[in-house]
PDB file of C-alpha atoms in Angstrom:
ATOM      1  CA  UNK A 189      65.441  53.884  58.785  1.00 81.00           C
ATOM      2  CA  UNK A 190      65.404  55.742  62.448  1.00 87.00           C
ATOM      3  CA  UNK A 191      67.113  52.743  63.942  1.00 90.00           C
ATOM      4  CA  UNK A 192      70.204  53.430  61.290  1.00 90.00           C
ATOM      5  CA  UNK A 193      70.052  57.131  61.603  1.00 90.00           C
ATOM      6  CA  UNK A 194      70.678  56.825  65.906  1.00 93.00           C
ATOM      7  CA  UNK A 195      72.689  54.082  65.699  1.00 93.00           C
ATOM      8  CA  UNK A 196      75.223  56.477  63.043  1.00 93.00           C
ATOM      9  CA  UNK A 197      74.968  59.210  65.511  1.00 94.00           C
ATOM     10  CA  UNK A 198      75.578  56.972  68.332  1.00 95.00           C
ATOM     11  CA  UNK A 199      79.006  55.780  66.415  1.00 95.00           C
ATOM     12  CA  UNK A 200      79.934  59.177  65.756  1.00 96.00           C
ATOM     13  CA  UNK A 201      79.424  60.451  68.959  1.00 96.00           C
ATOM     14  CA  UNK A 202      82.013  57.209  70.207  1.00 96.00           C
ATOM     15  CA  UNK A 203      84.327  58.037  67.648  1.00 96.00           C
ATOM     16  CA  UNK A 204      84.920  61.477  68.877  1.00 96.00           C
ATOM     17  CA  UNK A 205      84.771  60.974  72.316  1.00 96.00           C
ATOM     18  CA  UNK A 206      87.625  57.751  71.551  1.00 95.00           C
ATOM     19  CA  UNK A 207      89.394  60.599  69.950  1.00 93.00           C
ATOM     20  CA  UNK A 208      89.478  63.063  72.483  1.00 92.00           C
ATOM     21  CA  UNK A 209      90.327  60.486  75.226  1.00 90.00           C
ATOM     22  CA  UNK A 210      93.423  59.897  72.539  1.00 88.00           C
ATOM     23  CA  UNK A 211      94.501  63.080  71.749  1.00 83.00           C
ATOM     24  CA  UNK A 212      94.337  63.845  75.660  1.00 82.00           C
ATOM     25  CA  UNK A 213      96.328  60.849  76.757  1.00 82.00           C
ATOM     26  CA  UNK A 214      98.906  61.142  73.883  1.00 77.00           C
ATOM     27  CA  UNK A 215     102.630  62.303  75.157  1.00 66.00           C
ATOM     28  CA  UNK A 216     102.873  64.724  72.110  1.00 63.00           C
ATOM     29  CA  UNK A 217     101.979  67.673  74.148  1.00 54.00           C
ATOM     30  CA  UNK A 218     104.803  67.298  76.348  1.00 60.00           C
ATOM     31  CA  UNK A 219     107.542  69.397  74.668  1.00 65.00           C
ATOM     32  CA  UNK A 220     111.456  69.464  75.917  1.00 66.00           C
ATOM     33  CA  UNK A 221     114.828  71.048  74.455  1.00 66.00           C
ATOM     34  CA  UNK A 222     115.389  67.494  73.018  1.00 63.00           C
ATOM     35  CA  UNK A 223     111.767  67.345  70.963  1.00 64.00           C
ATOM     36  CA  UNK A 224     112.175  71.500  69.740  1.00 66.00           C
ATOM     37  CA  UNK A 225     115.584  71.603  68.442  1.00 65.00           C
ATOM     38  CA  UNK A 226     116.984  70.055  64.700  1.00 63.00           C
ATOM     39  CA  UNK A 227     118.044  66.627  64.526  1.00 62.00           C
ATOM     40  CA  UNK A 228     121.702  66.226  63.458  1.00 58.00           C
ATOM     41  CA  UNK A 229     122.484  62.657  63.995  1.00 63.00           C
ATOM     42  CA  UNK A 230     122.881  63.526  67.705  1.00 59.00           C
ATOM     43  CA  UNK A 231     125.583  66.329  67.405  1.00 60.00           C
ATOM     44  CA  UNK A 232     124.418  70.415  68.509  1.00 59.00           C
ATOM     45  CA  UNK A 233     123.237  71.996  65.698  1.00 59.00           C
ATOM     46  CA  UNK A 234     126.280  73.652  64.013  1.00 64.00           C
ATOM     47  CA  UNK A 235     123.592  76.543  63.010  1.00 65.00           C
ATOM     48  CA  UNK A 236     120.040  77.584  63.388  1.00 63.00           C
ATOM     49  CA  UNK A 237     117.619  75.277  61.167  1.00 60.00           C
ATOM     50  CA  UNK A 238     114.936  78.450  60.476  1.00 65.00           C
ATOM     51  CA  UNK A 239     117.100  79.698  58.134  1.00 65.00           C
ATOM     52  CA  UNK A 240     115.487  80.879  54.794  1.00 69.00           C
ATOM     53  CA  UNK A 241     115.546  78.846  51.788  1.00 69.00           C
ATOM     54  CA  UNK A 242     116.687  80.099  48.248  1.00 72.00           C
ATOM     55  CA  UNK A 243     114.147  81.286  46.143  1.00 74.00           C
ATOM     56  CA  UNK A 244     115.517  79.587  43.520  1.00 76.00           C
ATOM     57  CA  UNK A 245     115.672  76.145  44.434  1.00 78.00           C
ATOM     58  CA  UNK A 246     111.427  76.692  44.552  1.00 79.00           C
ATOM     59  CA  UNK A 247     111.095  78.299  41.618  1.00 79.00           C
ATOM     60  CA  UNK A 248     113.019  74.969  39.804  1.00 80.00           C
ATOM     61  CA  UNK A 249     110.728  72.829  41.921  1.00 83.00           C
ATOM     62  CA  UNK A 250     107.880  74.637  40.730  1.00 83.00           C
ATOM     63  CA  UNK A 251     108.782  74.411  36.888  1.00 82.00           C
ATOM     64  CA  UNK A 252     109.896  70.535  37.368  1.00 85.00           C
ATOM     65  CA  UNK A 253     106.416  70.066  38.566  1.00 86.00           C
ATOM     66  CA  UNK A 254     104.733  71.518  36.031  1.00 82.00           C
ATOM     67  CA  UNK A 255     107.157  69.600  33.281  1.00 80.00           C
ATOM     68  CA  UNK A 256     106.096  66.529  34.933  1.00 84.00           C
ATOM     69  CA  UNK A 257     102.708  66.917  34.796  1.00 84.00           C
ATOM     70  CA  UNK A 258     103.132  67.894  30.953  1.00 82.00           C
ATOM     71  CA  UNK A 259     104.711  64.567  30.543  1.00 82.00           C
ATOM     72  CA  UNK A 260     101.771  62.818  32.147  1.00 85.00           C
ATOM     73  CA  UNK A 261      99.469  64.357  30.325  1.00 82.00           C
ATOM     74  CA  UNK A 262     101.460  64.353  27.208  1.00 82.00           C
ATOM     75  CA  UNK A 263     101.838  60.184  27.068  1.00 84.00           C
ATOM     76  CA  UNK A 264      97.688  59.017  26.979  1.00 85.00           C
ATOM     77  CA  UNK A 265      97.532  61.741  23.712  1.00 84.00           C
ATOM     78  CA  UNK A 266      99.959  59.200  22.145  1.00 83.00           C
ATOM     79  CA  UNK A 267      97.707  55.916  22.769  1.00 84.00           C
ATOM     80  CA  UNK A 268      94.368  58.307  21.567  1.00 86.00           C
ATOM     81  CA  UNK A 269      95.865  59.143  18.542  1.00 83.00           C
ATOM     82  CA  UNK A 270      94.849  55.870  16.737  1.00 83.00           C
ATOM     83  CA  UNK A 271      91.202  56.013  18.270  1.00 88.00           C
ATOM     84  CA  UNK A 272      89.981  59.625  17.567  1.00 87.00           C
ATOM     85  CA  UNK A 273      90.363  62.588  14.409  1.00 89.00           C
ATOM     86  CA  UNK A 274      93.800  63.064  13.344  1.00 88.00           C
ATOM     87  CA  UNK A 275      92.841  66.633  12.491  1.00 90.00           C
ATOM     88  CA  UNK A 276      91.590  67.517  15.927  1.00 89.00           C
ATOM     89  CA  UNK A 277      94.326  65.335  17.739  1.00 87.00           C
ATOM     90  CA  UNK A 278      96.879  67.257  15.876  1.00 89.00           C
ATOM     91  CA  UNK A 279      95.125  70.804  16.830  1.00 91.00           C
ATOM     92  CA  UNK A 280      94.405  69.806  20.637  1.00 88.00           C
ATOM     93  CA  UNK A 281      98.406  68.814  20.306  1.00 87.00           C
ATOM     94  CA  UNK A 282      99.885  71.673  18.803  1.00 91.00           C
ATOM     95  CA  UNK A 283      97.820  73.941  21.037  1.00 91.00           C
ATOM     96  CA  UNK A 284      98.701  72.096  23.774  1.00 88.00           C
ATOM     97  CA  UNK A 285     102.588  72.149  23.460  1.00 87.00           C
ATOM     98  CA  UNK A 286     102.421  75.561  22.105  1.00 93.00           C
ATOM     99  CA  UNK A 287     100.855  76.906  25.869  1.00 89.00           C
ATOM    100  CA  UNK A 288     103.754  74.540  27.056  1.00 86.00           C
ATOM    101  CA  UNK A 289     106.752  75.750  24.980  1.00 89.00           C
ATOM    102  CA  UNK A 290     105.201  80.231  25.796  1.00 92.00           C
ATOM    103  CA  UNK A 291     105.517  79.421  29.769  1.00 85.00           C
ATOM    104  CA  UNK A 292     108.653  77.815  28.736  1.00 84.00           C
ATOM    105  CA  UNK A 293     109.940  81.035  26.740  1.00 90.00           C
ATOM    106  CA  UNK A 294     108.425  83.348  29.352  1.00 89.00           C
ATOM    107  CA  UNK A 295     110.575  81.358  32.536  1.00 83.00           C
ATOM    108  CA  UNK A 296     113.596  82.275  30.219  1.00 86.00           C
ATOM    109  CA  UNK A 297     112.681  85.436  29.455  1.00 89.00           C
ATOM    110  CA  UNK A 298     112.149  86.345  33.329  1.00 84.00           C
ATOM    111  CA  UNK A 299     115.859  84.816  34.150  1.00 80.00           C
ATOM    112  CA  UNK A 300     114.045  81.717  36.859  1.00 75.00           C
ATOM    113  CA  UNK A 301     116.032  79.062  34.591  1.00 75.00           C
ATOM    114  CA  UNK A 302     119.362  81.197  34.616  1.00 77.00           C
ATOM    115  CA  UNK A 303     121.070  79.772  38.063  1.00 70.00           C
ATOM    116  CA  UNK A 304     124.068  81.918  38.037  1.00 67.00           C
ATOM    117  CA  UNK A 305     122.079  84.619  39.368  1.00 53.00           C
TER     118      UNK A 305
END
């Protein structure tokens, strides 16, 4: 049991020093004009590329997300609907949808799914 426990820290202790001798000898650190600056299929960039995104496109990434995550959660409760209590199926369902379809109402309430803003 000792002879496993030194020979772990013994392959630890390689692995970081192969690590370090990696990240030391790897070119990354060397930075140039080329490396820094937005690549725009070799052209100058026409403007700078730290420019702030809309607000809105994340908020409609945000709420695809969470549709998408409905809908995987959403198809298994039809294939356990022959296996467990219709009752409680149909109550863990309805309760389910219902959170679904208030965060729904409350995005249109706030205006996030309105794009002409």
């Amino acid at each position: 049991m000792l002879i496993i426990l030194i020979m772990s820290i013994i392959i630890m202790i390689l692995c970081i020093i192969v690590m370090l001798i990696a990240n030391i000898l790897s070119k990354k650190t060397f930075m140039d004009r080329e490396k820094n600056s937005p690549f725009e299929c070799g052209f100058d960039p026409k403007n700078s590329a730290r420019l702030p995104f809309s607000l809105q496109f994340f908020l409609i990434a945000v709420i695809f997300l969470i549709f998408d995550v409905e809908i995987a959660l959403l198809l298994p409760m039809i294939m356990i609907m022959k296996i467990s209590n219709l009752i409680s199926w149909m109550f863990i369902s309805f309760f389910f949808l219902l959170i679904l379809l208030i965060g729904l109402y409350h995005e249109w309430n706030q205006g996030a799914l309105n794009w002409s803003n």
